[in-house]
mmCIF file of C-alpha atoms in Angstrom:
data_model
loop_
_atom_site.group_PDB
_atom_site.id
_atom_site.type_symbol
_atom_site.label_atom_id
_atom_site.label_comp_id
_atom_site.label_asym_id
_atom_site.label_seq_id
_atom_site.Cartn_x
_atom_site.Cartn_y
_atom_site.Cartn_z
ATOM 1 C CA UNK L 1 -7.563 24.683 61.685
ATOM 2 C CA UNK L 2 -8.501 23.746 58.096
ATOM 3 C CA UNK L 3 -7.453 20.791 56.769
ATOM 4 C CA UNK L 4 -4.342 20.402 54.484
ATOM 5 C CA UNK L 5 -5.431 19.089 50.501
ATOM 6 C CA UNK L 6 -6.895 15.751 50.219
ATOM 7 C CA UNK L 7 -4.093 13.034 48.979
ATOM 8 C CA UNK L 8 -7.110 10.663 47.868
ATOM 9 C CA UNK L 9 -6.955 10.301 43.977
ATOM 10 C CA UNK L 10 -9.885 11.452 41.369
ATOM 11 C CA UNK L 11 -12.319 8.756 41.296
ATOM 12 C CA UNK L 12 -11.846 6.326 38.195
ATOM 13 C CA UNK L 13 -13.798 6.436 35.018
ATOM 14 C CA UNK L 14 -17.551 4.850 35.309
ATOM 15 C CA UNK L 15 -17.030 0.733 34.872
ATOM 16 C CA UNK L 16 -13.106 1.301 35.023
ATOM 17 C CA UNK L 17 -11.074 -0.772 38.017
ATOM 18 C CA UNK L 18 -8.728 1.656 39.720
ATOM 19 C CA UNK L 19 -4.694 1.335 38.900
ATOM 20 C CA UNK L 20 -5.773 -0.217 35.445
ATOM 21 C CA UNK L 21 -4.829 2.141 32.348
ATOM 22 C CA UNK L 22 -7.376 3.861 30.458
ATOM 23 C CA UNK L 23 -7.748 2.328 26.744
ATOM 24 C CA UNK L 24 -6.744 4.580 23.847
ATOM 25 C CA UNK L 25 -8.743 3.546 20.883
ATOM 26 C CA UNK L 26 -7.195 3.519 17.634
ATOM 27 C CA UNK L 27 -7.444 6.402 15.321
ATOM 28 C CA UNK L 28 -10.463 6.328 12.847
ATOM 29 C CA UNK L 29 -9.135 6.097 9.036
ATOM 30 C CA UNK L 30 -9.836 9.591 7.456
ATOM 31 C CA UNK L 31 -11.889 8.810 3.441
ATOM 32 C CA UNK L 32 -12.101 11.481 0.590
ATOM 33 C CA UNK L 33 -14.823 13.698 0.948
ATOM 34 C CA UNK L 34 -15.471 14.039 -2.592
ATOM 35 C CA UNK L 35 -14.939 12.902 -6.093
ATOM 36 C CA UNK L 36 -12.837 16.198 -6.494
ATOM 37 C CA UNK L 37 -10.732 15.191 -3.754
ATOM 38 C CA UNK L 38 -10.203 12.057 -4.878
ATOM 39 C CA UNK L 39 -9.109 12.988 -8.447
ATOM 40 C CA UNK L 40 -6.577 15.246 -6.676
ATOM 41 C CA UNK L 41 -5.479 12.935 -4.473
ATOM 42 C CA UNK L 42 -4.647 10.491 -7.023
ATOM 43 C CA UNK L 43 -3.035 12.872 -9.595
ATOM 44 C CA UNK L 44 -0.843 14.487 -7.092
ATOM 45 C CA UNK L 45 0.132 10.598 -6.435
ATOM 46 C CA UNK L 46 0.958 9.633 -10.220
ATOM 47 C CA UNK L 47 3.003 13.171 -10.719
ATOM 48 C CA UNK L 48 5.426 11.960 -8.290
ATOM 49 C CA UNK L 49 5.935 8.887 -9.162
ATOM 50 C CA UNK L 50 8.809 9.070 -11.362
ATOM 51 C CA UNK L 51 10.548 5.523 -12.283
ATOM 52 C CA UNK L 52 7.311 3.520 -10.103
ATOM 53 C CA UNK L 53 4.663 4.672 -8.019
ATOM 54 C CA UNK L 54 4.108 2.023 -5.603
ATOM 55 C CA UNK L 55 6.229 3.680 -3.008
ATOM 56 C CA UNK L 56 4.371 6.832 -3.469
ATOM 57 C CA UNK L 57 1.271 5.343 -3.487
ATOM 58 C CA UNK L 58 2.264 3.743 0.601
ATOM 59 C CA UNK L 59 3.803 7.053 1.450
ATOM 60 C CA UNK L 60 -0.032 8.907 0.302
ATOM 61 C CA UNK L 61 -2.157 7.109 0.711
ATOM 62 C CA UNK L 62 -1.181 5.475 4.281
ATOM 63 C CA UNK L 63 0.643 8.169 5.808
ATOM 64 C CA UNK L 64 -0.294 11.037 4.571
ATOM 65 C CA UNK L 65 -3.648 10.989 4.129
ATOM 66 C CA UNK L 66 -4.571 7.988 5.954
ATOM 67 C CA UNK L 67 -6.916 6.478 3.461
ATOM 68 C CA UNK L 68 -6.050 2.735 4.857
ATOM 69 C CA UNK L 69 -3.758 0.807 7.199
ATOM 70 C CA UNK L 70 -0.830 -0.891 6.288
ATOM 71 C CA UNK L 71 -2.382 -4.385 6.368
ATOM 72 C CA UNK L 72 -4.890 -3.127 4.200
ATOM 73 C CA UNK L 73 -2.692 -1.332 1.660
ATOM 74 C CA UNK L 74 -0.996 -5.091 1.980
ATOM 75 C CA UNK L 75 -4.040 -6.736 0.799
ATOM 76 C CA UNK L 76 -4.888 -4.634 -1.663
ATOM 77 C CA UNK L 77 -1.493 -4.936 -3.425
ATOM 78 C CA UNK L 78 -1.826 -8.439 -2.909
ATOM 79 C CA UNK L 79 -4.820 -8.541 -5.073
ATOM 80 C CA UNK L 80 -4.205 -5.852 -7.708
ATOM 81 C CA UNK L 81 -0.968 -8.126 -8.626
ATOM 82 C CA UNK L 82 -2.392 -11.284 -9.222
ATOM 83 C CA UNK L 83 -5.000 -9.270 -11.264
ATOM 84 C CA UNK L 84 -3.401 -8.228 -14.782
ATOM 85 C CA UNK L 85 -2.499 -4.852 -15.625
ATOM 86 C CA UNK L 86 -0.713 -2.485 -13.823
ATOM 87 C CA UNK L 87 -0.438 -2.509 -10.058
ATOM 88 C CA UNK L 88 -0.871 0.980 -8.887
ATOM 89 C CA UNK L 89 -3.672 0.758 -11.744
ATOM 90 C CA UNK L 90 -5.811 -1.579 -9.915
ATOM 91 C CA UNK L 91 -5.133 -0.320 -6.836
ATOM 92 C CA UNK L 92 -6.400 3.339 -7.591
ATOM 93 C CA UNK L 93 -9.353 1.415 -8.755
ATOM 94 C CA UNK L 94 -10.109 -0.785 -6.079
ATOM 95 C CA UNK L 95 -9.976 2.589 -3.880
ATOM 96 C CA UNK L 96 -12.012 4.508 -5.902
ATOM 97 C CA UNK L 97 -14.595 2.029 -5.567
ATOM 98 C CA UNK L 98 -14.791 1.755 -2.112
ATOM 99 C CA UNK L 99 -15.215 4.860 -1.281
ATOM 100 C CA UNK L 100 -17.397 6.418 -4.526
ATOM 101 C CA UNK L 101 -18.669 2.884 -6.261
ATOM 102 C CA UNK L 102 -17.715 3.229 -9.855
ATOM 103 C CA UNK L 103 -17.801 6.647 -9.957
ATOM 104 C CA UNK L 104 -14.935 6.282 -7.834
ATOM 105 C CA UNK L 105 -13.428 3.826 -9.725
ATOM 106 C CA UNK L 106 -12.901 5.710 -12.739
ATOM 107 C CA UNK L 107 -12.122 9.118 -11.010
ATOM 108 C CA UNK L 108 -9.361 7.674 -9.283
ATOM 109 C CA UNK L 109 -8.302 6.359 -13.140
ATOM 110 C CA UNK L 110 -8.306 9.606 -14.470
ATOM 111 C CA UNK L 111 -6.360 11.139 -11.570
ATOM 112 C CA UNK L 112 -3.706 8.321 -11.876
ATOM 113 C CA UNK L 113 -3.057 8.513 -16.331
ATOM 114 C CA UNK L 114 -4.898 12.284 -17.069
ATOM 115 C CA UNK L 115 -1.838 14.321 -16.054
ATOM 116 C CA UNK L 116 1.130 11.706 -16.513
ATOM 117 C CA UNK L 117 -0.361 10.552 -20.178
ATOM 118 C CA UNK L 118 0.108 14.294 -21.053
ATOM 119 C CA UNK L 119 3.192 14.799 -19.721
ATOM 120 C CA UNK L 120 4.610 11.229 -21.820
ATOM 121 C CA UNK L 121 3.259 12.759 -25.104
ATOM 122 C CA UNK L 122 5.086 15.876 -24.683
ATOM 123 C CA UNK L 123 8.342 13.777 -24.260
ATOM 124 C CA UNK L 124 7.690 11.301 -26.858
ATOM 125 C CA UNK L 125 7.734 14.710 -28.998
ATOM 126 C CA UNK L 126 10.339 15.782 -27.621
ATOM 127 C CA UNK L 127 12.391 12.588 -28.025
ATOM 128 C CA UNK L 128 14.269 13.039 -31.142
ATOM 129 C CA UNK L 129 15.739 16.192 -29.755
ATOM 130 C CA UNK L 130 17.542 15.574 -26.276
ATOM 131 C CA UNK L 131 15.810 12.131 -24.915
ATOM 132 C CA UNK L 132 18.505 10.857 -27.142
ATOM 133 C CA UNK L 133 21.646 12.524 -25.740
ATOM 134 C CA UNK L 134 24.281 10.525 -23.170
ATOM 135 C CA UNK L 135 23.554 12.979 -20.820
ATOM 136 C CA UNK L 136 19.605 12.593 -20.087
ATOM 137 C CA UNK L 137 20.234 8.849 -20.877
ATOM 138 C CA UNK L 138 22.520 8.702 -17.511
ATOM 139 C CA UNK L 139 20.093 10.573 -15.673
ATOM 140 C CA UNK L 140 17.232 8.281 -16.688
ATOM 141 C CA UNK L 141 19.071 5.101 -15.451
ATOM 142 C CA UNK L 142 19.996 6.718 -12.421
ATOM 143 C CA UNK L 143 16.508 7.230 -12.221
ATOM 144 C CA UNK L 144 16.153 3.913 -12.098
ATOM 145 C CA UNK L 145 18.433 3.198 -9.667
ATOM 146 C CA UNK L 146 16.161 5.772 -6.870
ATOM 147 C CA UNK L 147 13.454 3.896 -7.667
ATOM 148 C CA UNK L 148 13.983 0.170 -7.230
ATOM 149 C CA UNK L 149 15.820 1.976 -4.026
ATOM 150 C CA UNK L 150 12.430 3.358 -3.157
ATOM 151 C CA UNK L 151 11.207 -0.170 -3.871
ATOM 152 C CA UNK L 152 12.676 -1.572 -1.237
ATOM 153 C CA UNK L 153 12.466 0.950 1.193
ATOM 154 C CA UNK L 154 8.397 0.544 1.170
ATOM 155 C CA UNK L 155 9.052 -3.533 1.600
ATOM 156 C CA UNK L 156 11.061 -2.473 5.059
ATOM 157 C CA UNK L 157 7.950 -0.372 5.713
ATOM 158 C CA UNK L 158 5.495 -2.807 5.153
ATOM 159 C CA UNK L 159 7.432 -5.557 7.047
ATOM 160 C CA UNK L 160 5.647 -4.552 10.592
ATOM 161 C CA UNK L 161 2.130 -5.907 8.782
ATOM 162 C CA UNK L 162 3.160 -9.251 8.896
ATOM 163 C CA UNK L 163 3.124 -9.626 12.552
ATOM 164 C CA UNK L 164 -1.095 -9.449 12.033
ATOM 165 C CA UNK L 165 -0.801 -11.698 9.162
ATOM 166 C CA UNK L 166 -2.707 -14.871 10.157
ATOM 167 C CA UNK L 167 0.294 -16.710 9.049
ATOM 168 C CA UNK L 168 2.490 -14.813 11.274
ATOM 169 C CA UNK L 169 6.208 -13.121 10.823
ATOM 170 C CA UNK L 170 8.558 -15.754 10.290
ATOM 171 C CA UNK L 171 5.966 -17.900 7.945
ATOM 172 C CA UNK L 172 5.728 -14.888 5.670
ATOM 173 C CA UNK L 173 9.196 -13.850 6.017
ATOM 174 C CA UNK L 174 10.051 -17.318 4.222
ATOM 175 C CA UNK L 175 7.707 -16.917 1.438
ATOM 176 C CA UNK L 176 8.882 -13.475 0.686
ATOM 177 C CA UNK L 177 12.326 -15.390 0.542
ATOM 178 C CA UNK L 178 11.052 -18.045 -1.439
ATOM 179 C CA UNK L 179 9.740 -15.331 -3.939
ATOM 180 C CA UNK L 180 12.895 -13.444 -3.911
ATOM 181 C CA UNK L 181 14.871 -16.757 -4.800
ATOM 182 C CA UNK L 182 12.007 -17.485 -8.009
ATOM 183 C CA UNK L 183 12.279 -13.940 -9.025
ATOM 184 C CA UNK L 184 16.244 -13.057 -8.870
ATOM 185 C CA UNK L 185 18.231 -16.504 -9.043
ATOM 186 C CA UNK L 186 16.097 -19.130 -10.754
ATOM 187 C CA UNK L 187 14.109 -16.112 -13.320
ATOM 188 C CA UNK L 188 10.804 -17.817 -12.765
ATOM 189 C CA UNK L 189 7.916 -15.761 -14.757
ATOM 190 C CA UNK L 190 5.830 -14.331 -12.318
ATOM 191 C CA UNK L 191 2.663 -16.177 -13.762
ATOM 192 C CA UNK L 192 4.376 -19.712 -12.082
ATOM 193 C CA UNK L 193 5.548 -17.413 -8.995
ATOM 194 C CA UNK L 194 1.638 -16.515 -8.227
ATOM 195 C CA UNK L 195 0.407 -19.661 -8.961
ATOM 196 C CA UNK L 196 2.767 -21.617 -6.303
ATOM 197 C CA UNK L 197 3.977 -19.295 -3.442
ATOM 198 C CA UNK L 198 1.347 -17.378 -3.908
ATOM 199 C CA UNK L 199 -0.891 -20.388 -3.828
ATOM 200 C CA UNK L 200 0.930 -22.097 -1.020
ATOM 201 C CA UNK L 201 0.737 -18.705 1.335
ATOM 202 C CA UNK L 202 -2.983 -18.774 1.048
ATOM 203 C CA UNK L 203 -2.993 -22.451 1.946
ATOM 204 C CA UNK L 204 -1.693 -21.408 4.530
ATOM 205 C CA UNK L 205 -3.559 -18.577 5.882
ATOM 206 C CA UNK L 206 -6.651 -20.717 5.432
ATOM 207 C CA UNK L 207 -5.584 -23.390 8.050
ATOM 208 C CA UNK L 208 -4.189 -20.742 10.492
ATOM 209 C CA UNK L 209 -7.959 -19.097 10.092
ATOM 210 C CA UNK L 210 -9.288 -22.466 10.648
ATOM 211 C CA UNK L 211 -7.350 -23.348 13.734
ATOM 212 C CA UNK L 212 -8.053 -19.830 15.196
ATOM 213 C CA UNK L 213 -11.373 -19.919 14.713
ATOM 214 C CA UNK L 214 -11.764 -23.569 15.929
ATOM 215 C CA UNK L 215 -9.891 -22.416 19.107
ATOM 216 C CA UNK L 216 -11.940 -19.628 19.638
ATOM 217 C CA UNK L 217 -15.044 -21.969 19.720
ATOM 218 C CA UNK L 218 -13.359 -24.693 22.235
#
């Protein structure tokens, strides 16, 4: 009489207890492959950014092609605006340079002002034709209106990053409060904004690293 099918389970993974769950590593981040790519990458990015590209620029470059985390597309909007100039500017350069160097750098330019510096000539010619009229008027502020909407639908987005912010949620949840009070009820110019909640959220972040670290040594 042959025996019926064995009940006892596949043997575990080399080094792995039995019962415990086998570890899923993260996916690796995906990087242009070339210059070209990069260019591409960029200008399709700028072309659809009508009324602000910063929510285009999450939507790309983190989900789509997933160039960077969200914490890191954090950090580097963190930095581009305390640098001057335009934000989606210096980020498109910082990228651009990590991947390519300076090469990089000012492919990543070109892709973001070739295509959409063209396209605002051909309107500024155009402008004392129909720009003028009620009509595209209208559609131009509600243009606005989609994109501060846009705005703050990439905040929400973004929100899960602060959880692996060294200062934690509810820390950085304040100072994006405090920033929102400077900015819509007491008009503060965003020089002064930097310089104090910006200044007190890296105080901040320094003594959580400290107290991390110096608990990881004890």
């Amino acid at each position: 009489m042959s025996a019926g099918p064995s009940s006892t389970p596949p043997p575990s993974p080399e080094g792995a207890e039995p019962g415990a769950a086998a570890f899923t590593p993260e996916p690796a981040l995906a990087q242009p492959e070339s210059l070209s790519q990069l260019f591409w990458a960029f200008t399709w990015l700028a072309l659809q950014g009508f009324g602000g590209v910063l929510a285009v620029a999450q939507r790309e470059l983190v989900e789509r092609l997933n160039w960077m985390t969200r914490e890191e597309f954090v950090e580097t909007l963190a930095v581009a605006q305390v640098l001057p100039g335009p934000n989606i500017v210096n980020i498109s350069l910082m990228i651009g340079d990590r991947f390519f160097g300076l090469r990089g750098a000012m492919v990543a330019l070109a892709g973001m002002m070739l295509f959409p510096a063209v396209i605002v000539l051909i309107l500024a010619a155009l402008s004392t034709t129909w720009l003028a009229s009620p009509r595209m008027t209208g559609a131009l502020r509600g243009m606005g209106a989609v994109s501060a909407g846009l705005i703050l639908a990439t905040g929400f987005k973004l929100l899960p990053s602060l959880r692996k912010n060294p200062i934690g949620l509810m820390p950085g949840l304040a100072l994006a409060a405090l920033v929102f009070g400077a900015t819509v009820w007491l008009k503060l110019p965003l020089f002064w904004i930097v310089l104090s909640v910006g200044g007190l959220g890296m105080s901040l972040a320094l003594i959580a690293l400290k107290r991390s670290r110096a608990g990881v040594r004890t």
